PDB file of C-alpha atoms in Angstrom:
ATOM      1  CA  MET A   1     124.126  66.927  54.522  1.00  0.00           C
ATOM      2  CA  TYR A   2     120.530  66.797  55.703  1.00  0.00           C
ATOM      3  CA  VAL A   3     119.582  69.110  58.563  1.00  0.00           C
ATOM      4  CA  TYR A   4     115.800  68.872  58.945  1.00  0.00           C
ATOM      5  CA  TYR A   5     113.300  66.022  58.637  1.00  0.00           C
ATOM      6  CA  VAL A   6     109.572  65.357  58.538  1.00  0.00           C
ATOM      7  CA  ILE A   7     108.509  61.708  58.745  1.00  0.00           C
ATOM      8  CA  ARG A   8     104.907  60.494  58.458  1.00  0.00           C
ATOM      9  CA  GLY A   9     103.094  57.249  59.049  1.00  0.00           C
ATOM     10  CA  THR A  10     100.356  55.585  61.057  1.00  0.00           C
ATOM     11  CA  ARG A  11     100.345  54.175  64.571  1.00  0.00           C
ATOM     12  CA  ALA A  12      97.387  52.132  65.784  1.00  0.00           C
ATOM     13  CA  GLY A  13      95.393  53.344  62.781  1.00  0.00           C
ATOM     14  CA  GLU A  14      96.006  57.018  63.543  1.00  0.00           C
ATOM     15  CA  PRO A  15      98.193  59.327  61.420  1.00  0.00           C
ATOM     16  CA  VAL A  16     101.429  60.488  63.053  1.00  0.00           C
ATOM     17  CA  GLU A  17     104.055  62.991  62.011  1.00  0.00           C
ATOM     18  CA  HIS A  18     107.420  63.803  63.568  1.00  0.00           C
ATOM     19  CA  ASP A  19     109.783  66.564  62.577  1.00  0.00           C
ATOM     20  CA  GLY A  20     112.992  68.068  63.835  1.00  0.00           C
ATOM     21  CA  GLU A  21     116.557  69.055  63.183  1.00  0.00           C
ATOM     22  CA  ILE A  22     119.345  66.529  62.813  1.00  0.00           C
ATOM     23  CA  ASP A  23     123.108  66.770  63.162  1.00  0.00           C
ATOM     24  CA  GLU A  24     126.057  64.509  63.905  1.00  0.00           C
ATOM     25  CA  ALA A  25     125.347  64.631  67.644  1.00  0.00           C
ATOM     26  CA  SER A  26     121.715  63.541  67.296  1.00  0.00           C
ATOM     27  CA  CYS A  27     122.540  60.774  64.767  1.00  0.00           C
ATOM     28  CA  PRO A  28     125.854  59.242  65.863  1.00  0.00           C
ATOM     29  CA  GLY A  29     127.478  57.038  63.244  1.00  0.00           C
ATOM     30  CA  VAL A  30     124.964  57.981  60.534  1.00  0.00           C
ATOM     31  CA  ASP A  31     126.091  59.472  57.222  1.00  0.00           C
ATOM     32  CA  LEU A  32     123.865  62.559  57.025  1.00  0.00           C
ATOM     33  CA  ARG A  33     124.319  62.637  53.232  1.00  0.00           C
ATOM     34  CA  ASP A  34     122.593  59.244  52.873  1.00  0.00           C
ATOM     35  CA  GLY A  35     118.821  59.843  53.026  1.00  0.00           C
ATOM     36  CA  PRO A  36     117.701  56.212  53.419  1.00  0.00           C
ATOM     37  CA  MET A  37     120.270  55.645  56.186  1.00  0.00           C
ATOM     38  CA  VAL A  38     119.087  58.774  58.020  1.00  0.00           C
ATOM     39  CA  LEU A  39     115.434  57.722  57.726  1.00  0.00           C
ATOM     40  CA  ASP A  40     116.104  54.158  58.914  1.00  0.00           C
ATOM     41  CA  TYR A  41     117.888  55.572  61.953  1.00  0.00           C
ATOM     42  CA  LEU A  42     115.149  58.122  62.702  1.00  0.00           C
ATOM     43  CA  ALA A  43     112.336  55.575  62.318  1.00  0.00           C
ATOM     44  CA  ARG A  44     114.027  53.173  64.776  1.00  0.00           C
ATOM     45  CA  LYS A  45     114.827  56.001  67.204  1.00  0.00           C
ATOM     46  CA  ILE A  46     111.267  57.383  67.190  1.00  0.00           C
ATOM     47  CA  ASP A  47     109.764  53.899  67.599  1.00  0.00           C
ATOM     48  CA  GLN A  48     112.036  53.268  70.597  1.00  0.00           C
ATOM     49  CA  GLU A  49     111.201  56.621  72.201  1.00  0.00           C
ATOM     50  CA  VAL A  50     107.444  56.123  71.765  1.00  0.00           C
ATOM     51  CA  GLY A  51     107.534  52.439  72.657  1.00  0.00           C
ATOM     52  CA  THR A  52     105.493  51.209  69.700  1.00  0.00           C
ATOM     53  CA  THR A  53     106.199  50.530  66.057  1.00  0.00           C
ATOM     54  CA  CYS A  54     104.842  52.895  63.452  1.00  0.00           C
ATOM     55  CA  ALA A  55     104.041  52.060  59.828  1.00  0.00           C
ATOM     56  CA  TRP A  56     106.205  54.738  58.229  1.00  0.00           C
ATOM     57  CA  GLU A  57     105.060  55.871  54.798  1.00  0.00           C
ATOM     58  CA  SER A  58     106.774  59.069  53.653  1.00  0.00           C
ATOM     59  CA  SER A  59     109.325  61.676  54.592  1.00  0.00           C
ATOM     60  CA  GLU A  60     111.080  64.834  53.497  1.00  0.00           C
ATOM     61  CA  LEU A  61     114.688  65.676  54.247  1.00  0.00           C
ATOM     62  CA  THR A  62     116.025  69.193  53.791  1.00  0.00           C
ATOM     63  CA  ASP A  63     119.527  69.490  52.388  1.00  0.00           C
ATOM     64  CA  SER A  64     121.626  72.184  54.074  1.00  0.00           C
ATOM     65  CA  PHE A  65     123.782  72.954  51.048  1.00  0.00           C
ATOM     66  CA  PHE A  66     121.119  73.232  48.357  1.00  0.00           C
ATOM     67  CA  GLU A  67     118.285  74.215  50.734  1.00  0.00           C
ATOM     68  CA  ILE A  68     115.932  71.843  48.929  1.00  0.00           C
ATOM     69  CA  GLU A  69     113.729  69.028  50.153  1.00  0.00           C
ATOM     70  CA  ASP A  70     114.130  65.436  49.022  1.00  0.00           C
ATOM     71  CA  SER A  71     110.901  63.430  49.226  1.00  0.00           C
ATOM     72  CA  TYR A  72     111.132  59.780  50.233  1.00  0.00           C
ATOM     73  CA  VAL A  73     108.593  56.953  50.447  1.00  0.00           C
ATOM     74  CA  TYR A  74     108.834  53.662  52.300  1.00  0.00           C
ATOM     75  CA  TYR A  75     108.325  51.098  49.546  1.00  0.00           C
ATOM     76  CA  ASP A  76     109.137  47.398  49.396  1.00  0.00           C
ATOM     77  CA  ASN A  77     110.685  47.471  52.915  1.00  0.00           C
ATOM     78  CA  ARG A  78     113.117  50.302  52.178  1.00  0.00           C
ATOM     79  CA  TRP A  79     113.278  54.066  51.840  1.00  0.00           C
ATOM     80  CA  MET A  80     113.617  55.425  48.303  1.00  0.00           C
ATOM     81  CA  ARG A  81     113.344  58.812  46.678  1.00  0.00           C
ATOM     82  CA  ARG A  82     109.831  59.436  45.480  1.00  0.00           C
ATOM     83  CA  SER A  83     111.246  60.171  42.007  1.00  0.00           C
ATOM     84  CA  ASP A  84     112.891  56.676  41.919  1.00  0.00           C
ATOM     85  CA  MET A  85     109.728  54.780  42.854  1.00  0.00           C
ATOM     86  CA  PRO A  86     108.687  52.294  40.138  1.00  0.00           C
ATOM     87  CA  LEU A  87     105.512  53.043  38.257  1.00  0.00           C
ATOM     88  CA  LYS A  88     102.577  50.783  39.034  1.00  0.00           C
ATOM     89  CA  ARG A  89     100.209  49.595  36.345  1.00  0.00           C
TER      90      ARG A  89
END
């Protein structure tokens, strides 16, 4: 289960970063073990709160059990682990 997030992107050409703790109460109906699902939810929630859409680019999620960070990138219209990103030539 993920408990902490950092999500980065750009809004109106300026870099933005949001971070915080997450739990079942703050992410209702979201499987907190599914990183891409958590990030999709957080990106929509932050965009709604701010009132504008951000171009999200990367994120880290901290796992509560292993106390490690999983790095994600927004690639090809979806979140994927940085380690799973296809190599570009």
